[in-house]
Amino acid sequence: DAGVIQSPRHEVTEMGQEVTLRCKPISGHNSLFWYRQTMMRGLELLIYFNNNVPIDDSGMPEDRFSAKMPNASFSTLKIQPSEPRDSAVYFCASSSVGENNSPLHFGNGTRLTVT
Amino acid sequence: KQEVTQIPAALSVPEGENLVLNCSFTDSAIYNLQWFRQDPGKGLTSLLLIQSSQREQTSGRLNASLDKSSGRSTLYIAASQPGDSATYLCAVRSGTDKLIFGTGTRLQVFP
């Protein structure tokens, strides 16, 4: 398996622009998580999905952030409009959640820089 | 609200030493605890997963223990090598399936 795949690896954009981050989870995993990592705040959970349904989005910082999972093999995290304080590394992770909780597998992340 | 703390924040040791990294959590009602490694510019790699009913897990030179009642886990690294240099994070999964991370221990092993 290729693991969790995220794109793009790097994104540099100007303040006010729309940013879309993409994630392909590991095939067969039924849970998908979006995390944000910064030096100041560490790893923060933004939102997670079970079976394509958003379960908890309490970590989404503002209405400027939205996430979708239209099918089991794809998810997007969108920021509109972007601001400099959104600069961070955004990670997608997937796992199988059930009686035998499996380890969480992370993608390599998208490094976002908003100028 | 679950809070996860890792001590020390940074550690620098000579090659060959045995190490102990500490992780503590405030709510003992967890499903499992997971240890990760993160190399600079990379994602997180899962090292060990301990279910709530287990006391420890081992993989090669790594051993992780879990004491739910006291809210603690330790990651033991035997005979450390320069290739072990990375940031190590622990994370606990609670009833809502959320994985809450600690702030990590940055480890440097020098030759």
CSV table of C-alpha atoms in Angstrom, one decimal, chain A:
chain,number,residue,atom,x,y,z
A,1,ASP,CA,0.0,0.0,0.0
A,2,ALA,CA,1.2,3.5,-0.8
A,3,GLY,CA,0.1,4.9,2.5
A,4,VAL,CA,-1.8,8.1,3.1
A,5,ILE,CA,-1.2,10.4,0.1
A,6,GLN,CA,-1.4,14.2,0.5
A,7,SER,CA,-1.1,16.9,-2.1
A,8,PRO,CA,0.4,19.3,-2.7
A,9,ARG,CA,3.6,18.9,-0.6
A,10,HIS,CA,4.1,22.6,-0.4
A,11,GLU,CA,1.8,25.5,-1.0
A,12,VAL,CA,2.7,29.2,-1.0
A,13,THR,CA,-0.2,31.6,-1.5
A,14,GLU,CA,-1.1,35.2,-0.8
A,15,MET,CA,-3.4,36.3,1.9
A,16,GLY,CA,-7.0,36.2,0.8
A,17,GLN,CA,-6.6,33.4,-1.7
A,18,GLU,CA,-8.4,30.1,-1.5
A,19,VAL,CA,-6.4,27.0,-0.6
A,20,THR,CA,-7.4,23.4,-1.1
A,21,LEU,CA,-5.5,20.5,0.4
A,22,ARG,CA,-6.1,16.9,-0.7
A,23,CYS,CA,-5.8,13.6,0.9
A,24,LYS,CA,-6.2,10.0,-0.2
A,25,PRO,CA,-6.4,7.6,2.8
A,26,ILE,CA,-5.2,4.1,2.9
A,27,SER,CA,-7.6,1.7,1.2
A,28,GLY,CA,-9.9,0.0,3.6
A,29,HIS,CA,-9.5,2.5,6.4
A,30,ASN,CA,-12.9,3.9,7.6
A,31,SER,CA,-11.6,6.9,9.6
A,32,LEU,CA,-9.9,10.0,8.3
A,33,PHE,CA,-8.4,12.8,10.4
A,34,TRP,CA,-7.0,16.3,9.5
A,35,TYR,CA,-4.4,17.7,11.8
A,36,ARG,CA,-2.5,21.0,11.9
A,37,GLN,CA,1.0,21.3,13.3
A,38,THR,CA,2.8,24.5,14.3
A,39,MET,CA,5.8,25.2,16.6
A,40,MET,CA,3.6,27.1,19.0
A,41,ARG,CA,0.7,24.7,19.3
A,42,GLY,CA,2.0,21.3,18.3
A,43,LEU,CA,-0.4,18.9,16.6
A,44,GLU,CA,-4.1,20.0,16.7
A,45,LEU,CA,-7.0,17.9,15.5
A,46,LEU,CA,-9.1,19.9,13.2
A,47,ILE,CA,-11.8,17.4,12.1
A,48,TYR,CA,-12.3,13.7,11.7
A,49,PHE,CA,-14.6,11.5,9.6
A,50,ASN,CA,-16.0,8.0,10.2
A,51,ASN,CA,-17.3,6.3,7.1
A,52,ASN,CA,-17.2,9.6,5.2
A,53,VAL,CA,-19.3,11.4,7.8
A,54,PRO,CA,-17.9,14.3,9.8
A,55,ILE,CA,-18.0,13.3,13.4
A,56,ASP,CA,-16.3,16.1,15.2
A,57,ASP,CA,-15.3,19.4,13.7
A,58,SER,CA,-14.8,21.3,17.0
A,59,GLY,CA,-11.1,21.8,16.2
A,60,MET,CA,-11.8,23.7,13.0
A,61,PRO,CA,-10.6,27.2,13.9
A,62,GLU,CA,-13.1,29.3,12.0
A,63,ASP,CA,-15.7,29.3,9.3
A,64,ARG,CA,-12.9,30.0,6.8
A,65,PHE,CA,-12.1,26.3,7.2
A,66,SER,CA,-14.2,23.5,5.7
A,67,ALA,CA,-13.6,19.8,5.0
A,68,LYS,CA,-15.3,17.3,2.9
A,69,MET,CA,-15.1,13.6,2.3
A,70,PRO,CA,-17.2,12.8,-0.8
A,71,ASN,CA,-16.1,9.1,-0.9
A,72,ALA,CA,-14.0,6.7,1.1
A,73,SER,CA,-10.9,7.4,-1.0
A,74,PHE,CA,-10.7,11.2,-1.0
A,75,SER,CA,-11.0,14.2,1.3
A,76,THR,CA,-10.3,17.9,1.0
A,77,LEU,CA,-9.6,20.7,3.5
A,78,LYS,CA,-10.3,24.1,2.2
A,79,ILE,CA,-9.3,27.5,3.6
A,80,GLN,CA,-11.1,30.6,2.2
A,81,PRO,CA,-9.9,33.2,2.5
A,82,SER,CA,-6.5,32.3,3.7
A,83,GLU,CA,-4.6,34.4,6.3
A,84,PRO,CA,-0.9,34.4,7.3
A,85,ARG,CA,-1.7,32.8,10.7
A,86,ASP,CA,-2.9,29.7,8.8
A,87,SER,CA,0.7,29.0,7.8
A,88,ALA,CA,1.4,25.5,9.2
A,89,VAL,CA,1.9,21.9,8.2
A,90,TYR,CA,-1.4,20.2,7.6
A,91,PHE,CA,-1.5,16.4,8.1
A,92,CYS,CA,-4.0,13.9,7.0
A,93,ALA,CA,-4.2,10.5,8.8
A,94,SER,CA,-6.3,7.4,8.5
A,95,SER,CA,-7.1,4.3,10.5
A,96,SER,CA,-9.6,1.5,10.9
A,97,VAL,CA,-11.8,2.3,14.0
A,98,GLY,CA,-13.6,-0.6,15.5
A,99,GLU,CA,-13.1,-3.3,18.1
A,100,ASN,CA,-9.4,-3.7,17.2
A,101,ASN,CA,-8.4,-0.1,16.9
A,102,SER,CA,-5.6,0.1,14.4
A,103,PRO,CA,-2.7,2.5,14.5
A,104,LEU,CA,-3.1,5.9,12.9
A,105,HIS,CA,-1.2,6.3,9.7
A,106,PHE,CA,-0.1,9.8,8.6
A,107,GLY,CA,0.7,11.3,5.3
A,108,ASN,CA,3.8,13.4,4.7
A,109,GLY,CA,1.8,16.6,5.2
A,110,THR,CA,1.3,19.8,3.2
A,111,ARG,CA,3.4,22.8,4.2
A,112,LEU,CA,1.3,25.9,3.8
A,113,THR,CA,2.8,29.3,3.7
A,114,VAL,CA,0.4,32.3,3.5
A,115,THR,CA,2.2,35.6,2.8
